[in-house]
Amino acid sequence: MPGLNLTKREAQERFATVANVRYDVALDFTAAGDTFRSETTVEFDAVPGSTTFIEAVAARIDAIELNGEALDLSAHHDHRIEVAGLGARNTLRVAGHFAYRNDGQAVHRFLDPADGEVYLYTQFAANDARGAFACFDQPDIKAEFAFAVTVPEHWAVVSNSPTPPPQPVAGASTVGGLTRGIARWVFAPTVPIPAYAAAVVAGPYVFHEGMLRGAAGDIPARVYGRPALEDHLDGEELLAVTQAGLELYERVFRTPYPYEKYDQVFVPQYTLGAMENVGCVTISEDRFLFRGRASAANREFRAVVVLHELAHMWFGNLVTMKWWDDLWLNESFAEFIGTWAGAEVSEWKDAWVTFAADRKSVAYLQDQLPTTHAIVTRIPDTEATVSAFDMITYAKGASALKQLARHVGEDAFFDGVARYLARYHHGNATLAEFLAEVEAAAGATLEEWAAVWLETPGVTTLRPIVATDEAGAIIRLAVAEDVPAEFPVHRPHQVEVAGYSLRDGRLGRAWSIPAGLDGELTELPTAAGLARPDLLLVNDRDLTYAKLHLDEASLATIDRHVAAIEDPMVQATVLDALWHMTRDGALPAQRYVDAVLALLPHIGNSAAGEAHVRQLLFAITRYLAPALVRATTERAAESLWSALGASEPASDAQLQLLRAYAQLATTTEQGLRLRALVEDAAELPGLPVDSDLTWDLLAGLAAAGGIGAEEIGFYASHDRSAAGERRAAGVRASISTVEAKRDAWNALARPADGAPNNAAQFELAGGFARVLDPALLAPLMDDVLGTMRAYYEANAGFVGVRVVKAVLPTYLTGRVEGLSGRIEGWLADNADAPRVLHRAVIEALDHVHRAQVAQAASRMALADRPAARG
C-alpha cells in the first residue's frame, strides 16, 4: 500500500514543512478485544499555508481536529491523514482504536500460556510508531514525547522518561479471568528523540533495582522481566556490564550519558535481539534470558548486545541518522564499539574472535550475493529498510570502522567521534558530517578511503604468493588481492602477515610483519630470509575485512595438524578461511568437515565453536557430494560423541559438544543416546539436563526419527511456559517425516486461526528446514514455491522474510533435477512480487548455484580419493 511505504522524497518534503514537534500520547490498554484506545495531540511548526500528512495505521479513527476544528474522517485514508492550510504553529488531535500485533512490531501483545496474563511492548523501528499513535514517522523529525498510559492496576509501565507513581482512576479491567482496578501512568516529556526510539512496555513485569554512576551523577537503572522468570534476570550481571560500558563511553565520547534513566526489559516473543529505545532498552527474552545453563557464547553475546544498545544512546539516539541511507551510522558504530568495549571492559577479552567467527563471516556471505550493497547504501523508501538490517550494515560496517581507526589512529578516530557527538547532539547527521569530524581530528582527507570502504560493495580475497630457496628460506612473499568481477575495486588494508611453525606439537607464531596492502599485489621485501612457515596467514589477528585463501603448504599443515593450533583467533581465522574456500569451490567440503571435527574439542572460543557447528551441518547437507552425506553425518556424530566423553565435566566444551551431537545424531543408536539423557537413563558428569537442554535434545531426537508428535506433547504438558510452547512447536516441525514437514508448512502458510505469533513462526520454519537428509523435503517443493508469495504478503516484513529464507528449497541442490530452473521460473512469474520477497528468492538462486559448485568440488575430490567414500 502506498500509505504504508514512506519514500525518501516524501520524507524530505515533509521535513522541509514540519519542525519543533511535541506529542502528548494517551494509550488505554484496559479494554477487552484486539484493539486499544490511542489519543494523540501533536503540536508542531509548519510553513504557513502548507499541506502535509501524518501517519496513523489504525483499526478505526473516530476524531481528527486541526487547530480546534474537526476534520472529516475521510481525511484518514491509506493510513495517512492529510492536513492542509497549516499555520505557523499547529495543534492536531487524532483519536481512535489501534490493533495489537503478534509479529513483534508496533504494540505486540503476548498472552502467557501459564497464567493468562498479558504483556505488551512496543517495537517502532523502522517505522511502526504509526501503529500505536498518529505521528510523523521518520528519523529526522525528532520530537518530545509525553506518554500517559492507562492499564490494569497490577501492571507496571515503563517508557523513555523516569517511571512515575501510578494514579488510580475509576473503572475496572479483566485480565486472566480476574477483574481489577485501573491506574494511569503519566510520564514527563522526553528530550527530542526519533519516533522509532520512543517506547512503552506494560504488564505485570517485575524488576531488579539498580543504580548506575555516571559522569553527571547517579542514573536510576532497572532490569525488568516476567515474574515467572524473575530468578533468571541476572540483574547484577547486566548492570555490571552496563556500568563498565558507561564509564568507557563517557570517557571516549567526552559526553555524559544524555538521558535521565536506563532500564533494560526482557520481553517475550521478540523478533530482534534487542532495541535501543531511549532509556528503555527492550531485549529478547527468548534469546537472552536463560532458564538453564547458558554457554559461554550465549553469555558473551548477551554482554556485547548490552554494550551495543548502550552505545546507541549516543550513536543513534543523541545523534540520529537523517534517513535510512545512513543506518550504518547507527548500527555499524554500535557493532564496532560494542565489540571493542566487550574486549576492553568485560570478561570477554576475545570478543573480536567471536566477531570474526560469527558476525563478520556472515557478512562475507551476504557481500557475495547478487543483492549485496555498499555499507552506505541508497534506501529509497521504508520498505527497503527490511533488507538493510543485515550483516553488511552491522559487521562489514564495523570492520570498516576498525580499519578507519587503524588508518587515522585510534586517538584521532575517537577525537573525531567526540567532535561529531558534540556538534550534532539531539539532532541528525549524515556520513559526510561524520567523516568531516574525523578528518578534522586526523588532519587527513578520507574521501578516497570512504569511496572504497563505505561506498563500494563486495568482499575481496587475500592470498599469499610465496617463493623459497632450496633451504626453505623465503626469497619472495607477496599478498594478492582478488576483487569481485562486479566491483573491481582494491581496498587499502592495514594487516599483519604472520608465519606459524610446528614445534613441540603446537603451531605457534614464528614471525609477524605489519603491512599496508594496497592494490592487486603488495610485495613484502622484509620477509626475505625468513623461514618458510608451516602455516601462513596474511590477515593475522583478523585486522581487516577480506576473505582468506590459504596456500597449499598451509592447507597440508591444517590437514595434519589443525588441532595443534591453540590461539583462539588463529583457530577462528583458519576455520573461517576453510569455510569460505569451501563455499568458493576452492576446497572440497570434506576437508572443511574434517578440520572442524578435529579442532572442535580444542576450540578456545565458545562462539567460534557454535558458529562452525552450524556451518559444519550446512557444509554436510549443502556442499558435500550427496553420496557422502549419510556416512559423513554418522561419522561426524560419532566423532562428537567421543569428544564429549573425553571432555572435562561441567566445562563449556562439554555443553557445546552435546548440543553439536544433538544436531548431527542420525542413526537409531545415536538417537537412543539422546533419549537416555532426556529420560535420565544416562547422565554426563557435571551436565544436568535442564528444561532448555531437554528441548535441544528432543529436537535432535525428532530429526533422527526417534520421537513422534504424541510424545512431544507429553513433554510440552510438563513445560507449560511460553518457552515450552514455542520449543515444542519447533520440535514437532523437526520430526523427520514428510507429513510432519507438511503440517509445519501448513501452520505457516494456511493457518486455521490466523497467523501464528512471530516466535512460533521462527520455530516452525527452523524445524521445517531441519533435516539430515534434505531429499526428505523434495515432495513439498512445489507447494512451498506455490504458496510462498501468499504467505509473505500476509506476513510482510522482518518475520516474513526470515521465514521465507529458511524454507526456500535451496537444500534440494543435488537432489532435485532442474531446481535452478524452478526458482528462475518463480522469479519470472512473480516479477511484481514485493521487493523484499523477490530479493530473497534471487539470493536463494545464488545459494543454489554456489552449492552446485561446491558439490562438484566435493565429487572431484571423491573421484581422486576413492577411499574417502567410507
Coordinates of N, CA, C and O in Angstrom, one line a residue, residues 240-360:
A240 N 26.3 -4.7 35.9 CA 27.8 -4.6 36.0 C 28.4 -4.3 34.6 O 29.3 -3.5 34.4
V241 N 27.9 -5.0 33.6 CA 28.4 -4.8 32.2 C 28.0 -3.4 31.8 O 28.8 -2.7 31.2
T242 N 26.8 -3.0 32.1 CA 26.3 -1.6 31.7 C 27.2 -0.6 32.4 O 27.6 0.4 31.7
Q243 N 27.5 -0.7 33.6 CA 28.3 0.3 34.3 C 29.7 0.4 33.7 O 30.2 1.5 33.5
A244 N 30.3 -0.8 33.4 CA 31.6 -0.7 32.7 C 31.6 0.0 31.4 O 32.5 0.8 31.0
G245 N 30.5 -0.3 30.6 CA 30.4 0.3 29.3 C 30.1 1.8 29.5 O 30.7 2.6 28.7
L246 N 29.3 2.2 30.4 CA 29.0 3.6 30.7 C 30.3 4.4 30.9 O 30.5 5.5 30.4
E247 N 31.1 3.9 31.8 CA 32.4 4.6 32.2 C 33.3 4.8 30.9 O 33.8 5.8 30.7
L248 N 33.4 3.7 30.1 CA 34.2 3.7 29.0 C 33.6 4.7 27.9 O 34.4 5.6 27.4
Y249 N 32.3 4.7 27.7 CA 31.7 5.5 26.7 C 31.8 7.0 27.1 O 32.1 7.9 26.2
E250 N 31.5 7.3 28.3 CA 31.6 8.7 28.7 C 33.0 9.2 28.6 O 33.2 10.4 28.3
R251 N 34.0 8.4 28.8 CA 35.4 8.9 28.6 C 35.7 9.1 27.2 O 36.2 10.2 26.8
V252 N 35.5 8.1 26.3 CA 35.9 8.3 24.9 C 35.0 9.2 24.1 O 35.5 9.8 23.2
F253 N 33.7 9.3 24.5 CA 32.8 10.2 23.7 C 32.9 11.6 24.3 O 32.4 12.5 23.6
R254 N 33.4 11.8 25.5 CA 33.5 13.1 26.1 C 32.1 13.7 26.2 O 32.0 15.0 26.2
T255 N 31.1 12.9 26.4 CA 29.8 13.4 26.6 C 29.1 12.5 27.6 O 29.1 11.3 27.5
P256 N 28.6 13.1 28.7 CA 27.9 12.3 29.7 C 26.7 11.6 29.1 O 26.1 12.0 28.1
Y257 N 26.3 10.5 29.8 CA 25.1 9.8 29.4 C 23.9 10.8 29.3 O 23.7 11.6 30.2
P258 N 23.2 10.9 28.1 CA 22.3 12.0 27.9 C 20.9 11.9 28.3 O 20.1 12.8 28.0
Y259 N 20.5 10.9 29.1 CA 19.1 10.7 29.5 C 19.0 10.5 31.0 O 20.0 10.4 31.7
E260 N 17.8 10.5 31.5 CA 17.6 10.5 32.9 C 17.6 9.2 33.6 O 17.8 9.1 34.9
K261 N 17.4 8.1 32.9 CA 17.4 6.8 33.5 C 17.8 5.8 32.4 O 17.8 6.1 31.2
Y262 N 18.0 4.5 32.8 CA 18.4 3.5 31.9 C 17.8 2.1 32.3 O 18.4 1.5 33.2
D263 N 16.7 1.8 31.7 CA 16.1 0.5 32.0 C 16.3 -0.5 30.9 O 16.4 -0.1 29.7
Q264 N 16.4 -1.8 31.3 CA 16.5 -2.8 30.3 C 15.4 -3.9 30.6 O 15.3 -4.3 31.7
V265 N 14.7 -4.2 29.6 CA 13.5 -5.0 29.8 C 13.5 -6.3 28.9 O 13.6 -6.2 27.7
F266 N 13.5 -7.4 29.5 CA 13.4 -8.7 28.8 C 11.9 -8.8 28.4 O 11.0 -8.9 29.2
V267 N 11.6 -8.9 27.1 CA 10.3 -9.0 26.6 C 10.1 -10.3 25.8 O 11.0 -10.8 25.1
P268 N 8.9 -10.9 25.9 CA 8.7 -12.2 25.2 C 8.4 -12.0 23.7 O 7.9 -11.0 23.3
Q269 N 8.6 -13.1 22.9 CA 8.3 -13.1 21.5 C 8.8 -11.9 20.8 O 8.1 -11.2 20.1
Y270 N 10.1 -11.7 20.9 CA 10.8 -10.5 20.3 C 11.4 -10.9 19.0 O 12.2 -11.9 19.0
T271 N 11.2 -10.2 17.9 CA 11.7 -10.6 16.6 C 13.2 -10.3 16.6 O 14.0 -11.1 16.0
L272 N 13.7 -9.2 17.1 CA 15.1 -8.8 17.1 C 15.8 -9.3 18.3 O 15.2 -10.0 19.2
G273 N 17.1 -9.0 18.4 CA 17.9 -9.3 19.6 C 17.6 -8.4 20.7 O 17.3 -8.7 21.8
A274 N 17.6 -7.1 20.3 CA 17.4 -6.0 21.3 C 17.1 -4.7 20.5 O 17.4 -4.6 19.3
M275 N 16.6 -3.7 21.2 CA 16.3 -2.4 20.6 C 16.6 -1.3 21.5 O 16.3 -1.3 22.7
E276 N 17.3 -0.3 20.9 CA 17.9 0.8 21.7 C 16.9 1.9 22.1 O 17.2 3.1 22.0
N277 N 15.6 1.6 22.4 CA 14.7 2.7 22.8 C 15.4 3.6 23.9 O 16.0 3.1 24.8
V278 N 15.2 4.9 23.7 CA 15.8 5.8 24.7 C 15.5 5.5 26.1 O 14.3 5.5 26.5
G279 N 16.5 5.1 26.9 CA 16.3 4.9 28.3 C 15.4 3.7 28.6 O 15.1 3.4 29.8
C280 N 15.0 2.9 27.6 CA 14.1 1.8 27.8 C 14.4 0.7 26.8 O 13.7 0.4 25.9
V281 N 15.6 0.1 27.0 CA 16.0 -0.9 26.0 C 15.2 -2.2 26.2 O 15.1 -2.7 27.3
T282 N 14.7 -2.7 25.1 CA 14.0 -4.0 25.1 C 14.9 -5.1 24.6 O 15.7 -4.9 23.6
I283 N 14.9 -6.2 25.3 CA 15.8 -7.3 25.0 C 15.0 -8.6 24.8 O 14.1 -8.9 25.6
S284 N 15.4 -9.4 23.9 CA 14.7 -10.7 23.6 C 14.8 -11.6 24.8 O 15.9 -12.1 25.2
E285 N 13.7 -11.9 25.4 CA 13.6 -13.0 26.5 C 14.0 -14.3 25.9 O 14.7 -15.1 26.5
D286 N 13.5 -14.6 24.7 CA 13.7 -15.9 24.1 C 15.2 -16.2 23.9 O 15.7 -17.3 24.0
R287 N 16.0 -15.2 23.5 CA 17.4 -15.4 23.2 C 18.3 -15.1 24.4 O 19.4 -15.7 24.4
F288 N 18.0 -14.2 25.3 CA 19.0 -13.7 26.2 C 18.6 -13.9 27.7 O 19.3 -13.5 28.6
L289 N 17.4 -14.5 28.0 CA 17.1 -14.8 29.4 C 17.2 -16.3 29.5 O 16.4 -17.0 28.9
F290 N 18.1 -16.7 30.3 CA 18.5 -18.1 30.3 C 17.8 -18.9 31.4 O 18.1 -18.6 32.6
R291 N 16.9 -19.8 31.1 CA 16.2 -20.6 32.1 C 17.2 -21.7 32.6 O 17.0 -22.2 33.8
G292 N 18.1 -22.1 31.8 CA 19.0 -23.2 32.3 C 20.5 -22.7 32.1 O 20.7 -21.5 32.0
R293 N 21.4 -23.6 32.0 CA 22.8 -23.3 31.8 C 23.0 -22.7 30.4 O 22.6 -23.3 29.4
A294 N 23.6 -21.6 30.4 CA 24.0 -21.0 29.1 C 25.4 -21.2 28.7 O 26.3 -21.3 29.6
S295 N 25.7 -21.4 27.5 CA 27.1 -21.5 27.0 C 27.8 -20.2 27.2 O 27.2 -19.1 27.3
A296 N 29.1 -20.2 27.2 CA 29.9 -19.0 27.2 C 29.6 -18.1 26.0 O 29.5 -16.9 26.2
A297 N 29.3 -18.7 24.9 CA 28.9 -18.0 23.7 C 27.7 -17.2 23.9 O 27.5 -16.0 23.5
N298 N 26.7 -17.8 24.5 CA 25.4 -17.1 24.8 C 25.6 -16.0 25.8 O 25.1 -14.9 25.6
R299 N 26.4 -16.2 26.8 CA 26.6 -15.1 27.8 C 27.4 -14.0 27.2 O 27.1 -12.8 27.5
E300 N 28.4 -14.3 26.4 CA 29.2 -13.3 25.8 C 28.4 -12.5 24.8 O 28.4 -11.2 24.8
F301 N 27.5 -13.1 24.0 CA 26.7 -12.4 23.1 C 25.8 -11.4 23.8 O 25.6 -10.3 23.4
R302 N 25.2 -11.9 24.9 CA 24.3 -11.0 25.7 C 25.1 -9.8 26.2 O 24.6 -8.7 26.1
A303 N 26.3 -10.0 26.7 CA 27.1 -8.9 27.2 C 27.4 -7.9 26.1 O 27.3 -6.7 26.3
V304 N 27.8 -8.4 24.9 CA 28.1 -7.5 23.8 C 26.8 -6.8 23.3 O 26.9 -5.6 23.0
V305 N 25.7 -7.4 23.3 CA 24.4 -6.8 23.0 C 24.1 -5.7 23.9 O 23.7 -4.6 23.5
V306 N 24.3 -5.9 25.2 CA 24.1 -4.9 26.2 C 25.0 -3.7 25.9 O 24.5 -2.5 26.0
L307 N 26.2 -3.9 25.6 CA 27.1 -2.8 25.3 C 26.8 -2.1 24.0 O 26.9 -0.9 23.8
H308 N 26.3 -2.9 23.0 CA 25.9 -2.4 21.7 C 24.7 -1.4 21.9 O 24.7 -0.3 21.4
E309 N 23.7 -1.9 22.7 CA 22.5 -1.0 22.8 C 22.8 0.2 23.7 O 22.3 1.3 23.4
L310 N 23.7 0.1 24.6 CA 24.1 1.3 25.4 C 24.8 2.3 24.5 O 24.6 3.5 24.6
A311 N 25.6 1.8 23.6 CA 26.3 2.8 22.7 C 25.3 3.5 21.8 O 25.6 4.7 21.4
H312 N 24.2 2.9 21.5 CA 23.2 3.6 20.7 C 22.6 4.9 21.4 O 22.0 5.7 20.8
M313 N 22.7 4.9 22.7 CA 22.2 6.1 23.4 C 22.9 7.4 22.9 O 22.3 8.4 22.9
W314 N 24.2 7.2 22.5 CA 24.9 8.3 21.9 C 24.8 8.3 20.4 O 24.3 9.2 19.7
F315 N 25.1 7.1 19.8 CA 25.1 7.0 18.4 C 23.8 6.3 17.9 O 23.6 5.1 18.0
G316 N 22.9 7.2 17.5 CA 21.6 6.7 17.0 C 20.5 7.5 17.7 O 19.5 7.9 17.1
N317 N 20.6 7.7 19.0 CA 19.6 8.4 19.8 C 20.0 9.9 20.0 O 19.2 10.8 19.6
L318 N 21.2 10.1 20.6 CA 21.6 11.5 20.8 C 21.8 12.2 19.4 O 21.4 13.3 19.2
V319 N 22.6 11.5 18.6 CA 22.7 11.9 17.2 C 22.1 10.8 16.3 O 22.5 9.7 16.4
T320 N 21.2 11.2 15.5 CA 20.4 10.2 14.7 C 20.7 10.4 13.2 O 20.9 11.5 12.8
M321 N 20.7 9.3 12.5 CA 20.8 9.4 11.0 C 19.7 10.3 10.5 O 18.6 10.3 11.1
K322 N 19.9 11.0 9.4 CA 18.9 11.8 8.8 C 17.9 10.9 8.1 O 16.7 11.2 8.1
W323 N 18.3 9.9 7.4 CA 17.4 9.0 6.7 C 18.1 7.6 6.7 O 19.3 7.5 7.1
W324 N 17.4 6.6 6.3 CA 17.8 5.2 6.5 C 19.0 4.9 5.6 O 19.7 3.9 5.8
D325 N 19.4 5.8 4.6 CA 20.6 5.6 3.9 C 21.8 5.5 4.8 O 22.8 4.8 4.6
D326 N 21.7 6.2 6.0 CA 22.9 6.2 6.9 C 22.6 5.4 8.1 O 23.1 5.7 9.2
L327 N 21.8 4.3 7.9 CA 21.6 3.4 9.0 C 22.9 2.9 9.6 O 23.0 2.6 10.8
W328 N 23.9 2.8 8.8 CA 25.2 2.3 9.2 C 25.8 3.2 10.3 O 26.5 2.8 11.2
L329 N 25.4 4.5 10.3 CA 25.9 5.4 11.4 C 25.4 5.0 12.7 O 26.1 5.2 13.7
N330 N 24.2 4.4 12.7 CA 23.7 3.8 14.0 C 24.4 2.4 14.2 O 25.0 2.2 15.2
E331 N 24.2 1.5 13.3 CA 24.4 0.1 13.5 C 25.9 -0.3 13.4 O 26.4 -1.1 14.2
S332 N 26.6 0.2 12.4 CA 28.0 -0.1 12.2 C 28.8 0.3 13.5 O 29.6 -0.4 14.0
F333 N 28.4 1.6 13.9 CA 29.2 2.1 15.0 C 28.9 1.3 16.3 O 29.8 1.0 17.0
A334 N 27.6 1.0 16.6 CA 27.3 0.3 17.8 C 27.9 -1.1 17.7 O 28.3 -1.6 18.8
E335 N 27.9 -1.7 16.5 CA 28.5 -3.0 16.4 C 30.0 -3.0 16.7 O 30.6 -3.8 17.4
F336 N 30.7 -2.0 16.2 CA 32.1 -1.8 16.4 C 32.4 -1.5 17.9 O 33.2 -2.1 18.5
I337 N 31.7 -0.5 18.4 CA 32.1 0.0 19.7 C 31.6 -1.0 20.8 O 32.3 -1.2 21.8
G338 N 30.5 -1.7 20.5 CA 30.1 -2.8 21.5 C 31.1 -3.9 21.5 O 31.4 -4.4 22.6
T339 N 31.6 -4.3 20.4 CA 32.6 -5.4 20.4 C 33.9 -4.9 21.0 O 34.6 -5.6 21.8
W340 N 34.3 -3.7 20.7 CA 35.5 -3.1 21.3 C 35.4 -3.0 22.8 O 36.3 -3.3 23.5
A341 N 34.3 -2.5 23.2 CA 34.0 -2.4 24.7 C 34.0 -3.8 25.3 O 34.6 -3.9 26.5
G342 N 33.5 -4.8 24.7 CA 33.5 -6.1 25.2 C 34.9 -6.6 25.5 O 35.2 -7.2 26.5
A343 N 35.8 -6.3 24.6 CA 37.2 -6.7 24.7 C 37.9 -5.9 25.8 O 38.8 -6.4 26.4
E344 N 37.5 -4.6 25.9 CA 38.2 -3.7 26.8 C 37.8 -3.8 28.2 O 38.6 -3.7 29.1
V345 N 36.5 -3.9 28.5 CA 36.0 -3.8 29.9 C 35.2 -4.9 30.4 O 34.7 -4.9 31.6
S346 N 34.9 -5.9 29.6 CA 34.1 -7.1 30.1 C 35.0 -8.3 30.3 O 36.2 -8.2 30.0
E347 N 34.5 -9.4 30.8 CA 35.3 -10.6 31.0 C 35.6 -11.3 29.6 O 36.4 -12.2 29.6
W348 N 34.9 -10.8 28.6 CA 35.0 -11.4 27.3 C 36.2 -10.8 26.5 O 35.9 -10.1 25.5
K349 N 37.4 -11.1 26.8 CA 38.5 -10.4 26.2 C 38.8 -10.8 24.8 O 39.5 -10.1 24.1
D350 N 38.2 -11.9 24.4 CA 38.4 -12.3 23.0 C 37.1 -12.0 22.2 O 36.7 -12.8 21.3
A351 N 36.4 -10.9 22.5 CA 35.2 -10.5 21.8 C 35.5 -10.4 20.3 O 34.6 -10.6 19.5
W352 N 36.7 -9.9 19.9 CA 37.0 -9.8 18.4 C 37.1 -11.2 17.8 O 36.8 -11.3 16.6
V353 N 37.4 -12.2 18.5 CA 37.4 -13.6 18.0 C 36.0 -14.0 17.6 O 35.7 -14.5 16.5
T354 N 35.1 -13.7 18.6 CA 33.7 -14.0 18.3 C 33.2 -13.2 17.1 O 32.5 -13.8 16.3
F355 N 33.5 -12.0 17.1 CA 33.1 -11.2 15.9 C 33.5 -11.7 14.6 O 32.8 -11.8 13.6
A356 N 34.8 -12.1 14.6 CA 35.4 -12.7 13.3 C 34.7 -14.0 12.9 O 34.4 -14.3 11.8
A357 N 34.5 -14.9 13.9 CA 34.0 -16.2 13.6 C 32.5 -16.2 13.3 O 32.1 -17.1 12.5
D358 N 31.8 -15.3 13.8 CA 30.3 -15.3 13.6 C 29.8 -14.1 12.7 O 29.5 -14.3 11.6
R359 N 29.8 -13.0 13.3 CA 29.2 -11.8 12.6 C 29.9 -11.5 11.3 O 29.2 -11.3 10.3
K360 N 31.2 -11.4 11.3 CA 31.9 -11.0 10.1 C 31.8 -12.0 9.0 O 31.7 -11.7 7.8

